[in-house]
């Protein structure tokens, strides 16, 4: 949400905090939504005419592919235009605040616009260079085919979002059940083609600076997956992955298909291993050398000893804090103390006795001449992310060290127990115990005990909120504030518009997310599938063994048939005469038939299929065998249809219809109501009056398509459209557990009485994150119960940007936004932070030129005539304590957005 003045031919200087700065009145050339679609139609039509021969252009296979892609893009665009226009008129109803235009519907529309603008840019490049002798016809045809496939899948997602808008009668972001549309989305995800988003189109929706990082991660992932389980040592896997990564770097289609295969087939143990690569000594040492240097970086192991803490309401009374014991019994809690300065108490004997060795050099600077700073009045308790299954504080050291320097305070990062070995609630017990231990021992941490803040990202953001809820339940001191970066506040499988983005997100695919949540919820993960490819030598060895076995068995059977006279009598050349006994006795089979059947059962399938073997005799049919055979034949037939027919017109596979992703409430033993708490205390789903949503909102959604006779069709899309289907169907079997409905697991489902006990909460979310709706919905709940809450939405960055803070300027600035939110907790406990401090986050393109071939991010901007009045109104509201945020993606209430366009593209922005 920014604007700025136009620099050069296409570069834009982005504005400040979502509004035009008074120093930069010249805004970008605004381009409304119809103009964007008109540009798509124009560039596609002009190129299609040229390459079809109308412009005396070249003819050939690559030209034919280009013409087909351009034609199909126009078809998708014609169908998408009214859908996008419809969403623009209603998605402001789902915003947290008029000044923070962010929700899943906006994100979906933004991604579609990004795809369209990439198509316009690529089509303009083709039109400008198609007569050049250096023009690569096949390469550009592949580019257009990839974006055409992506646009087709995005069209399917918008149709699903329309169904969500139509079926969700309450007008909330989340669908209320795990059945119905939620189950339909999972079924569609399991069968829809996703490789196009991981090949040439990888990360197209994010800022250009982060795309090389995402491509490197994707190449490393597929290379690591190819060699997974082949080598026992991590060095062997790393070496093999390095040598096999080249083919994935030069072949985007191969990378996309392998990425899709890995995400659909490998279980949580693979992702646990891959995400923990950053914990290896080589990578952690490299990250340590490039990050901020600190004087204290000590790993601690606190023994599981109960202790007493005074109650916040009555300091004369204490409560006993028990050590964590769920699942595996009492055990020590691992932590890490990071401090930029050596403070009093951080080198004490009591703290050193708790230190644990990590196999590296001592990271605590000691010496007689070492200056010890006084204890800090601030303490930051940090819970790392990792999907509840992976990583430790070591992976998050780079930005934690930077925070320790910027905030001038010690940081205690908790290494909580990880699933699936330690599912819920063990991680919560570890985090709560560590928080209470910090309150009990401030003198060991270089802290005076004055102000404490909880901070965490992703899964750690969830643990920050639930730890505070548990502290309120025990009556101990609450933290002064919570800073949660892109947290997961709802662990159920409810569908929402932002969660539809899991189809294309390279860091958070739905299949990976489901496995992590299943592990944390206590559902035993599936057995690990051996999907690694066999080597050529092993294939030769296997085929040779099968050949020798079949030859030995065939020779034995042939010799047996020569020596056995009854076998010769049963040969087809001399069939036995039919007798009345044989005709009437159906229970006893002739002896020759028994021998023949025994022979067929012993010979392998390769021998049976040989032209020299006897034809197989079908067994006597039964009702069970016929039904099973019929199901198998139908499934194989439909899979063949998917492989051989046009993907756009292929019917949905019945294999995907049998996906068992959710359990019914009866199967889980869950009551029909949302929880056992009283309905008067739970207000998760707001009424239309509370939201200000018009009563006819659901009429703007897409009802189920109907057949010509008027009956409802059991499909998710309009007649005549079908998304691309994957050849690698996956069985999504994440079993939902009643545990995920526990308020300490899914705080969004907590009753109002529990939410009223929380300290001020500051959310930092990503506009293109599948977890965006978790932050927006939870912030709205807190606001409705009167709790202080702020929401900041950063632009064009993926989920997990804190772990990427060293890789680009945009991610570093976003990490600084989180640090400023933490500072606001310490400095201004009772007032929200001033958003003007975060303006540098949106100035990601200032003073630079955009390279040809890159389409920049979309930012929201208000209408010029009202911008000064809106700035004055916002400043007044901020002084009154209203929640604020900056850098939201999407389109505001006027629908105007600006973008960074390439130098040869006359596209300055969009207005709906």
PDB file of N, CA and C in Angstrom, residues 537-612:
ATOM      1  N   UNK A 537      22.277 -49.591 -11.547  1.00  0.00           N
ATOM      2  CA  UNK A 537      22.796 -50.894 -11.167  1.00  0.00           C
ATOM      3  C   UNK A 537      21.763 -51.710 -10.415  1.00  0.00           C
ATOM      4  N   UNK A 538      21.029 -51.071  -9.513  1.00  0.00           N
ATOM      5  CA  UNK A 538      20.005 -51.805  -8.771  1.00  0.00           C
ATOM      6  C   UNK A 538      18.879 -52.260  -9.677  1.00  0.00           C
ATOM      7  N   UNK A 539      18.541 -51.442 -10.694  1.00  0.00           N
ATOM      8  CA  UNK A 539      17.503 -51.863 -11.637  1.00  0.00           C
ATOM      9  C   UNK A 539      17.958 -53.076 -12.448  1.00  0.00           C
ATOM     10  N   UNK A 540      19.201 -53.083 -12.909  1.00  0.00           N
ATOM     11  CA  UNK A 540      19.720 -54.242 -13.649  1.00  0.00           C
ATOM     12  C   UNK A 540      19.742 -55.472 -12.761  1.00  0.00           C
ATOM     13  N   UNK A 541      20.183 -55.317 -11.512  1.00  0.00           N
ATOM     14  CA  UNK A 541      20.221 -56.446 -10.592  1.00  0.00           C
ATOM     15  C   UNK A 541      18.822 -57.007 -10.346  1.00  0.00           C
ATOM     16  N   UNK A 542      17.833 -56.113 -10.190  1.00  0.00           N
ATOM     17  CA  UNK A 542      16.473 -56.579  -9.946  1.00  0.00           C
ATOM     18  C   UNK A 542      15.907 -57.304 -11.157  1.00  0.00           C
ATOM     19  N   UNK A 543      16.104 -56.726 -12.354  1.00  0.00           N
ATOM     20  CA  UNK A 543      15.559 -57.346 -13.559  1.00  0.00           C
ATOM     21  C   UNK A 543      16.220 -58.685 -13.853  1.00  0.00           C
ATOM     22  N   UNK A 544      17.515 -58.780 -13.583  1.00  0.00           N
ATOM     23  CA  UNK A 544      18.201 -60.051 -13.804  1.00  0.00           C
ATOM     24  C   UNK A 544      17.676 -61.128 -12.871  1.00  0.00           C
ATOM     25  N   UNK A 545      17.458 -60.775 -11.611  1.00  0.00           N
ATOM     26  CA  UNK A 545      16.921 -61.751 -10.662  1.00  0.00           C
ATOM     27  C   UNK A 545      15.523 -62.207 -11.077  1.00  0.00           C
ATOM     28  N   UNK A 546      14.690 -61.273 -11.544  1.00  0.00           N
ATOM     29  CA  UNK A 546      13.349 -61.659 -11.994  1.00  0.00           C
ATOM     30  C   UNK A 546      13.418 -62.564 -13.212  1.00  0.00           C
ATOM     31  N   UNK A 547      14.325 -62.272 -14.135  1.00  0.00           N
ATOM     32  CA  UNK A 547      14.446 -63.091 -15.337  1.00  0.00           C
ATOM     33  C   UNK A 547      14.878 -64.505 -15.002  1.00  0.00           C
ATOM     34  N   UNK A 548      15.887 -64.648 -14.144  1.00  0.00           N
ATOM     35  CA  UNK A 548      16.343 -65.981 -13.757  1.00  0.00           C
ATOM     36  C   UNK A 548      15.272 -66.744 -13.005  1.00  0.00           C
ATOM     37  N   UNK A 549      14.523 -66.045 -12.148  1.00  0.00           N
ATOM     38  CA  UNK A 549      13.457 -66.726 -11.416  1.00  0.00           C
ATOM     39  C   UNK A 549      12.377 -67.225 -12.356  1.00  0.00           C
ATOM     40  N   UNK A 550      11.988 -66.374 -13.317  1.00  0.00           N
ATOM     41  CA  UNK A 550      10.951 -66.782 -14.250  1.00  0.00           C
ATOM     42  C   UNK A 550      11.416 -67.907 -15.165  1.00  0.00           C
ATOM     43  N   UNK A 551      12.682 -67.843 -15.594  1.00  0.00           N
ATOM     44  CA  UNK A 551      13.206 -68.898 -16.461  1.00  0.00           C
ATOM     45  C   UNK A 551      13.266 -70.225 -15.720  1.00  0.00           C
ATOM     46  N   UNK A 552      13.711 -70.195 -14.458  1.00  0.00           N
ATOM     47  CA  UNK A 552      13.780 -71.414 -13.666  1.00  0.00           C
ATOM     48  C   UNK A 552      12.400 -72.004 -13.428  1.00  0.00           C
ATOM     49  N   UNK A 553      11.421 -71.134 -13.117  1.00  0.00           N
ATOM     50  CA  UNK A 553      10.074 -71.617 -12.852  1.00  0.00           C
ATOM     51  C   UNK A 553       9.428 -72.148 -14.130  1.00  0.00           C
ATOM     52  N   UNK A 554       9.657 -71.437 -15.259  1.00  0.00           N
ATOM     53  CA  UNK A 554       9.087 -71.898 -16.515  1.00  0.00           C
ATOM     54  C   UNK A 554       9.658 -73.220 -16.966  1.00  0.00           C
ATOM     55  N   UNK A 555      10.982 -73.396 -16.820  1.00  0.00           N
ATOM     56  CA  UNK A 555      11.590 -74.680 -17.194  1.00  0.00           C
ATOM     57  C   UNK A 555      11.078 -75.810 -16.327  1.00  0.00           C
ATOM     58  N   UNK A 556      10.921 -75.560 -15.039  1.00  0.00           N
ATOM     59  CA  UNK A 556      10.405 -76.594 -14.141  1.00  0.00           C
ATOM     60  C   UNK A 556       8.984 -76.995 -14.524  1.00  0.00           C
ATOM     61  N   UNK A 557       8.165 -76.018 -14.841  1.00  0.00           N
ATOM     62  CA  UNK A 557       6.791 -76.334 -15.218  1.00  0.00           C
ATOM     63  C   UNK A 557       6.728 -77.085 -16.550  1.00  0.00           C
ATOM     64  N   UNK A 558       7.636 -76.722 -17.505  1.00  0.00           N
ATOM     65  CA  UNK A 558       7.633 -77.405 -18.801  1.00  0.00           C
ATOM     66  C   UNK A 558       8.049 -78.858 -18.654  1.00  0.00           C
ATOM     67  N   UNK A 559       9.095 -79.104 -17.853  1.00  0.00           N
ATOM     68  CA  UNK A 559       9.532 -80.486 -17.629  1.00  0.00           C
ATOM     69  C   UNK A 559       8.456 -81.282 -16.911  1.00  0.00           C
ATOM     70  N   UNK A 560       7.785 -80.622 -15.939  1.00  0.00           N
ATOM     71  CA  UNK A 560       6.727 -81.309 -15.202  1.00  0.00           C
ATOM     72  C   UNK A 560       5.566 -81.677 -16.125  1.00  0.00           C
ATOM     73  N   UNK A 561       5.265 -80.802 -17.088  1.00  0.00           N
ATOM     74  CA  UNK A 561       4.167 -81.099 -18.013  1.00  0.00           C
ATOM     75  C   UNK A 561       4.517 -82.245 -18.957  1.00  0.00           C
ATOM     76  N   UNK A 562       5.803 -82.418 -19.301  1.00  0.00           N
ATOM     77  CA  UNK A 562       6.209 -83.528 -20.167  1.00  0.00           C
ATOM     78  C   UNK A 562       6.155 -84.857 -19.440  1.00  0.00           C
ATOM     79  N   UNK A 563       6.507 -84.858 -18.182  1.00  0.00           N
ATOM     80  CA  UNK A 563       6.561 -86.106 -17.420  1.00  0.00           C
ATOM     81  C   UNK A 563       5.222 -86.510 -16.851  1.00  0.00           C
ATOM     82  N   UNK A 564       4.287 -85.586 -16.698  1.00  0.00           N
ATOM     83  CA  UNK A 564       2.985 -85.884 -16.088  1.00  0.00           C
ATOM     84  C   UNK A 564       1.983 -86.177 -17.184  1.00  0.00           C
ATOM     85  N   UNK A 565       1.480 -87.426 -17.300  1.00  0.00           N
ATOM     86  CA  UNK A 565       0.506 -87.739 -18.364  1.00  0.00           C
ATOM     87  C   UNK A 565      -0.805 -86.999 -18.185  1.00  0.00           C
ATOM     88  N   UNK A 566      -1.209 -86.740 -16.941  1.00  0.00           N
ATOM     89  CA  UNK A 566      -2.484 -86.031 -16.747  1.00  0.00           C
ATOM     90  C   UNK A 566      -2.403 -84.612 -17.272  1.00  0.00           C
ATOM     91  N   UNK A 567      -1.176 -84.016 -17.254  1.00  0.00           N
ATOM     92  CA  UNK A 567      -1.039 -82.664 -17.770  1.00  0.00           C
ATOM     93  C   UNK A 567      -1.191 -82.640 -19.276  1.00  0.00           C
ATOM     94  N   UNK A 568      -0.658 -83.705 -19.984  1.00  0.00           N
ATOM     95  CA  UNK A 568      -0.826 -83.767 -21.416  1.00  0.00           C
ATOM     96  C   UNK A 568      -2.290 -83.949 -21.786  1.00  0.00           C
ATOM     97  N   UNK A 569      -3.023 -84.731 -20.969  1.00  0.00           N
ATOM     98  CA  UNK A 569      -4.445 -84.929 -21.261  1.00  0.00           C
ATOM     99  C   UNK A 569      -5.232 -83.652 -21.111  1.00  0.00           C
ATOM    100  N   UNK A 570      -4.715 -82.692 -20.333  1.00  0.00           N
ATOM    101  CA  UNK A 570      -5.433 -81.441 -20.114  1.00  0.00           C
ATOM    102  C   UNK A 570      -5.047 -80.369 -21.094  1.00  0.00           C
ATOM    103  N   UNK A 571      -4.242 -80.720 -22.131  1.00  0.00           N
ATOM    104  CA  UNK A 571      -3.811 -79.705 -23.080  1.00  0.00           C
ATOM    105  C   UNK A 571      -4.973 -79.255 -23.926  1.00  0.00           C
ATOM    106  N   UNK A 572      -4.934 -78.028 -24.504  1.00  0.00           N
ATOM    107  CA  UNK A 572      -6.052 -77.530 -25.302  1.00  0.00           C
ATOM    108  C   UNK A 572      -6.290 -78.329 -26.568  1.00  0.00           C
ATOM    109  N   UNK A 573      -5.237 -79.040 -27.100  1.00  0.00           N
ATOM    110  CA  UNK A 573      -5.422 -79.797 -28.331  1.00  0.00           C
ATOM    111  C   UNK A 573      -6.280 -81.027 -28.146  1.00  0.00           C
ATOM    112  N   UNK A 574      -6.381 -81.539 -26.941  1.00  0.00           N
ATOM    113  CA  UNK A 574      -7.215 -82.706 -26.668  1.00  0.00           C
ATOM    114  C   UNK A 574      -8.045 -82.474 -25.435  1.00  0.00           C
ATOM    115  N   UNK A 575      -9.087 -81.679 -25.554  1.00  0.00           N
ATOM    116  CA  UNK A 575      -9.906 -81.399 -24.381  1.00  0.00           C
ATOM    117  C   UNK A 575     -10.663 -82.633 -23.925  1.00  0.00           C
ATOM    118  N   UNK A 576     -10.863 -82.812 -22.646  1.00  0.00           N
ATOM    119  CA  UNK A 576     -11.588 -83.985 -22.142  1.00  0.00           C
ATOM    120  C   UNK A 576     -13.053 -83.899 -22.520  1.00  0.00           C
ATOM    121  N   UNK A 577     -13.664 -85.041 -22.822  1.00  0.00           N
ATOM    122  CA  UNK A 577     -15.092 -85.020 -23.152  1.00  0.00           C
ATOM    123  C   UNK A 577     -15.932 -84.637 -21.958  1.00  0.00           C
ATOM    124  N   UNK A 578     -16.993 -83.927 -22.257  1.00  0.00           N
ATOM    125  CA  UNK A 578     -17.881 -83.489 -21.185  1.00  0.00           C
ATOM    126  C   UNK A 578     -18.773 -84.632 -20.769  1.00  0.00           C
ATOM    127  N   UNK A 579     -18.821 -84.919 -19.510  1.00  0.00           N
ATOM    128  CA  UNK A 579     -19.653 -85.983 -18.964  1.00  0.00           C
ATOM    129  C   UNK A 579     -20.773 -85.367 -18.165  1.00  0.00           C
ATOM    130  N   UNK A 580     -21.860 -86.096 -17.972  1.00  0.00           N
ATOM    131  CA  UNK A 580     -22.936 -85.522 -17.165  1.00  0.00           C
ATOM    132  C   UNK A 580     -22.487 -85.161 -15.773  1.00  0.00           C
ATOM    133  N   UNK A 581     -21.550 -85.931 -15.227  1.00  0.00           N
ATOM    134  CA  UNK A 581     -21.084 -85.596 -13.873  1.00  0.00           C
ATOM    135  C   UNK A 581     -20.350 -84.268 -13.850  1.00  0.00           C
ATOM    136  N   UNK A 582     -19.468 -84.071 -14.880  1.00  0.00           N
ATOM    137  CA  UNK A 582     -18.728 -82.809 -14.922  1.00  0.00           C
ATOM    138  C   UNK A 582     -19.639 -81.646 -15.193  1.00  0.00           C
ATOM    139  N   UNK A 583     -20.747 -81.879 -15.918  1.00  0.00           N
ATOM    140  CA  UNK A 583     -21.636 -80.779 -16.234  1.00  0.00           C
ATOM    141  C   UNK A 583     -22.504 -80.394 -15.072  1.00  0.00           C
ATOM    142  N   UNK A 584     -22.814 -81.294 -14.227  1.00  0.00           N
ATOM    143  CA  UNK A 584     -23.737 -80.995 -13.134  1.00  0.00           C
ATOM    144  C   UNK A 584     -23.042 -80.692 -11.820  1.00  0.00           C
ATOM    145  N   UNK A 585     -21.849 -81.217 -11.658  1.00  0.00           N
ATOM    146  CA  UNK A 585     -21.127 -80.987 -10.402  1.00  0.00           C
ATOM    147  C   UNK A 585     -20.320 -79.718 -10.521  1.00  0.00           C
ATOM    148  N   UNK A 586     -20.803 -78.668  -9.909  1.00  0.00           N
ATOM    149  CA  UNK A 586     -20.096 -77.395  -9.986  1.00  0.00           C
ATOM    150  C   UNK A 586     -19.168 -77.160  -8.834  1.00  0.00           C
ATOM    151  N   UNK A 587     -19.208 -78.011  -7.819  1.00  0.00           N
ATOM    152  CA  UNK A 587     -18.368 -77.769  -6.649  1.00  0.00           C
ATOM    153  C   UNK A 587     -16.985 -78.373  -6.810  1.00  0.00           C
ATOM    154  N   UNK A 588     -16.895 -79.476  -7.555  1.00  0.00           N
ATOM    155  CA  UNK A 588     -15.598 -80.136  -7.709  1.00  0.00           C
ATOM    156  C   UNK A 588     -15.037 -79.806  -9.068  1.00  0.00           C
ATOM    157  N   UNK A 589     -13.837 -79.221  -9.103  1.00  0.00           N
ATOM    158  CA  UNK A 589     -13.177 -78.870 -10.348  1.00  0.00           C
ATOM    159  C   UNK A 589     -12.331 -80.031 -10.810  1.00  0.00           C
ATOM    160  N   UNK A 590     -12.144 -80.211 -12.114  1.00  0.00           N
ATOM    161  CA  UNK A 590     -11.311 -81.302 -12.615  1.00  0.00           C
ATOM    162  C   UNK A 590      -9.873 -81.142 -12.154  1.00  0.00           C
ATOM    163  N   UNK A 591      -9.202 -82.248 -12.023  1.00  0.00           N
ATOM    164  CA  UNK A 591      -7.802 -82.223 -11.582  1.00  0.00           C
ATOM    165  C   UNK A 591      -6.901 -81.475 -12.528  1.00  0.00           C
ATOM    166  N   UNK A 592      -7.039 -81.588 -13.874  1.00  0.00           N
ATOM    167  CA  UNK A 592      -6.166 -80.801 -14.745  1.00  0.00           C
ATOM    168  C   UNK A 592      -6.307 -79.308 -14.538  1.00  0.00           C
ATOM    169  N   UNK A 593      -7.515 -78.858 -14.290  1.00  0.00           N
ATOM    170  CA  UNK A 593      -7.700 -77.419 -14.048  1.00  0.00           C
ATOM    171  C   UNK A 593      -6.980 -76.967 -12.799  1.00  0.00           C
ATOM    172  N   UNK A 594      -6.965 -77.839 -11.760  1.00  0.00           N
ATOM    173  CA  UNK A 594      -6.256 -77.476 -10.542  1.00  0.00           C
ATOM    174  C   UNK A 594      -4.765 -77.312 -10.801  1.00  0.00           C
ATOM    175  N   UNK A 595      -4.216 -78.239 -11.598  1.00  0.00           N
ATOM    176  CA  UNK A 595      -2.793 -78.156 -11.903  1.00  0.00           C
ATOM    177  C   UNK A 595      -2.480 -76.895 -12.691  1.00  0.00           C
ATOM    178  N   UNK A 596      -3.323 -76.615 -13.712  1.00  0.00           N
ATOM    179  CA  UNK A 596      -3.089 -75.411 -14.512  1.00  0.00           C
ATOM    180  C   UNK A 596      -3.178 -74.145 -13.679  1.00  0.00           C
ATOM    181  N   UNK A 597      -4.146 -74.113 -12.755  1.00  0.00           N
ATOM    182  CA  UNK A 597      -4.288 -72.926 -11.913  1.00  0.00           C
ATOM    183  C   UNK A 597      -3.098 -72.763 -10.982  1.00  0.00           C
ATOM    184  N   UNK A 598      -2.584 -73.895 -10.478  1.00  0.00           N
ATOM    185  CA  UNK A 598      -1.401 -73.838  -9.615  1.00  0.00           C
ATOM    186  C   UNK A 598      -0.198 -73.316 -10.370  1.00  0.00           C
ATOM    187  N   UNK A 599      -0.059 -73.763 -11.619  1.00  0.00           N
ATOM    188  CA  UNK A 599       1.058 -73.295 -12.421  1.00  0.00           C
ATOM    189  C   UNK A 599       0.962 -71.801 -12.650  1.00  0.00           C
ATOM    190  N   UNK A 600      -0.225 -71.305 -12.968  1.00  0.00           N
ATOM    191  CA  UNK A 600      -0.381 -69.872 -13.252  1.00  0.00           C
ATOM    192  C   UNK A 600      -0.114 -69.020 -12.022  1.00  0.00           C
ATOM    193  N   UNK A 601      -0.484 -69.535 -10.869  1.00  0.00           N
ATOM    194  CA  UNK A 601      -0.243 -68.760  -9.657  1.00  0.00           C
ATOM    195  C   UNK A 601       1.234 -68.709  -9.300  1.00  0.00           C
ATOM    196  N   UNK A 602       1.996 -69.708  -9.725  1.00  0.00           N
ATOM    197  CA  UNK A 602       3.408 -69.735  -9.369  1.00  0.00           C
ATOM    198  C   UNK A 602       4.285 -68.972 -10.337  1.00  0.00           C
ATOM    199  N   UNK A 603       3.812 -68.782 -11.565  1.00  0.00           N
ATOM    200  CA  UNK A 603       4.606 -68.085 -12.570  1.00  0.00           C
ATOM    201  C   UNK A 603       4.408 -66.589 -12.407  1.00  0.00           C
ATOM    202  N   UNK A 604       5.458 -65.811 -12.642  1.00  0.00           N
ATOM    203  CA  UNK A 604       5.372 -64.366 -12.472  1.00  0.00           C
ATOM    204  C   UNK A 604       4.554 -63.746 -13.573  1.00  0.00           C
ATOM    205  N   UNK A 605       4.235 -62.473 -13.376  1.00  0.00           N
ATOM    206  CA  UNK A 605       3.425 -61.757 -14.365  1.00  0.00           C
ATOM    207  C   UNK A 605       4.148 -61.636 -15.687  1.00  0.00           C
ATOM    208  N   UNK A 606       5.471 -61.544 -15.652  1.00  0.00           N
ATOM    209  CA  UNK A 606       6.226 -61.452 -16.903  1.00  0.00           C
ATOM    210  C   UNK A 606       6.109 -62.727 -17.720  1.00  0.00           C
ATOM    211  N   UNK A 607       6.125 -63.891 -17.050  1.00  0.00           N
ATOM    212  CA  UNK A 607       5.988 -65.146 -17.770  1.00  0.00           C
ATOM    213  C   UNK A 607       4.590 -65.318 -18.329  1.00  0.00           C
ATOM    214  N   UNK A 608       3.571 -64.867 -17.597  1.00  0.00           N
ATOM    215  CA  UNK A 608       2.194 -64.996 -18.089  1.00  0.00           C
ATOM    216  C   UNK A 608       1.983 -64.147 -19.323  1.00  0.00           C
ATOM    217  N   UNK A 609       2.576 -62.953 -19.339  1.00  0.00           N
ATOM    218  CA  UNK A 609       2.384 -62.066 -20.471  1.00  0.00           C
ATOM    219  C   UNK A 609       3.218 -62.458 -21.680  1.00  0.00           C
ATOM    220  N   UNK A 610       4.062 -63.462 -21.554  1.00  0.00           N
ATOM    221  CA  UNK A 610       4.882 -63.890 -22.680  1.00  0.00           C
ATOM    222  C   UNK A 610       4.009 -64.469 -23.776  1.00  0.00           C
ATOM    223  N   UNK A 611       4.336 -64.278 -25.066  1.00  0.00           N
ATOM    224  CA  UNK A 611       3.520 -64.838 -26.151  1.00  0.00           C
ATOM    225  C   UNK A 611       3.591 -66.348 -26.215  1.00  0.00           C
ATOM    226  N   UNK A 612       4.548 -66.962 -25.549  1.00  0.00           N
ATOM    227  CA  UNK A 612       4.670 -68.421 -25.576  1.00  0.00           C
ATOM    228  C   UNK A 612       3.938 -69.076 -24.417  1.00  0.00           C
TER     229      UNK A 612
END
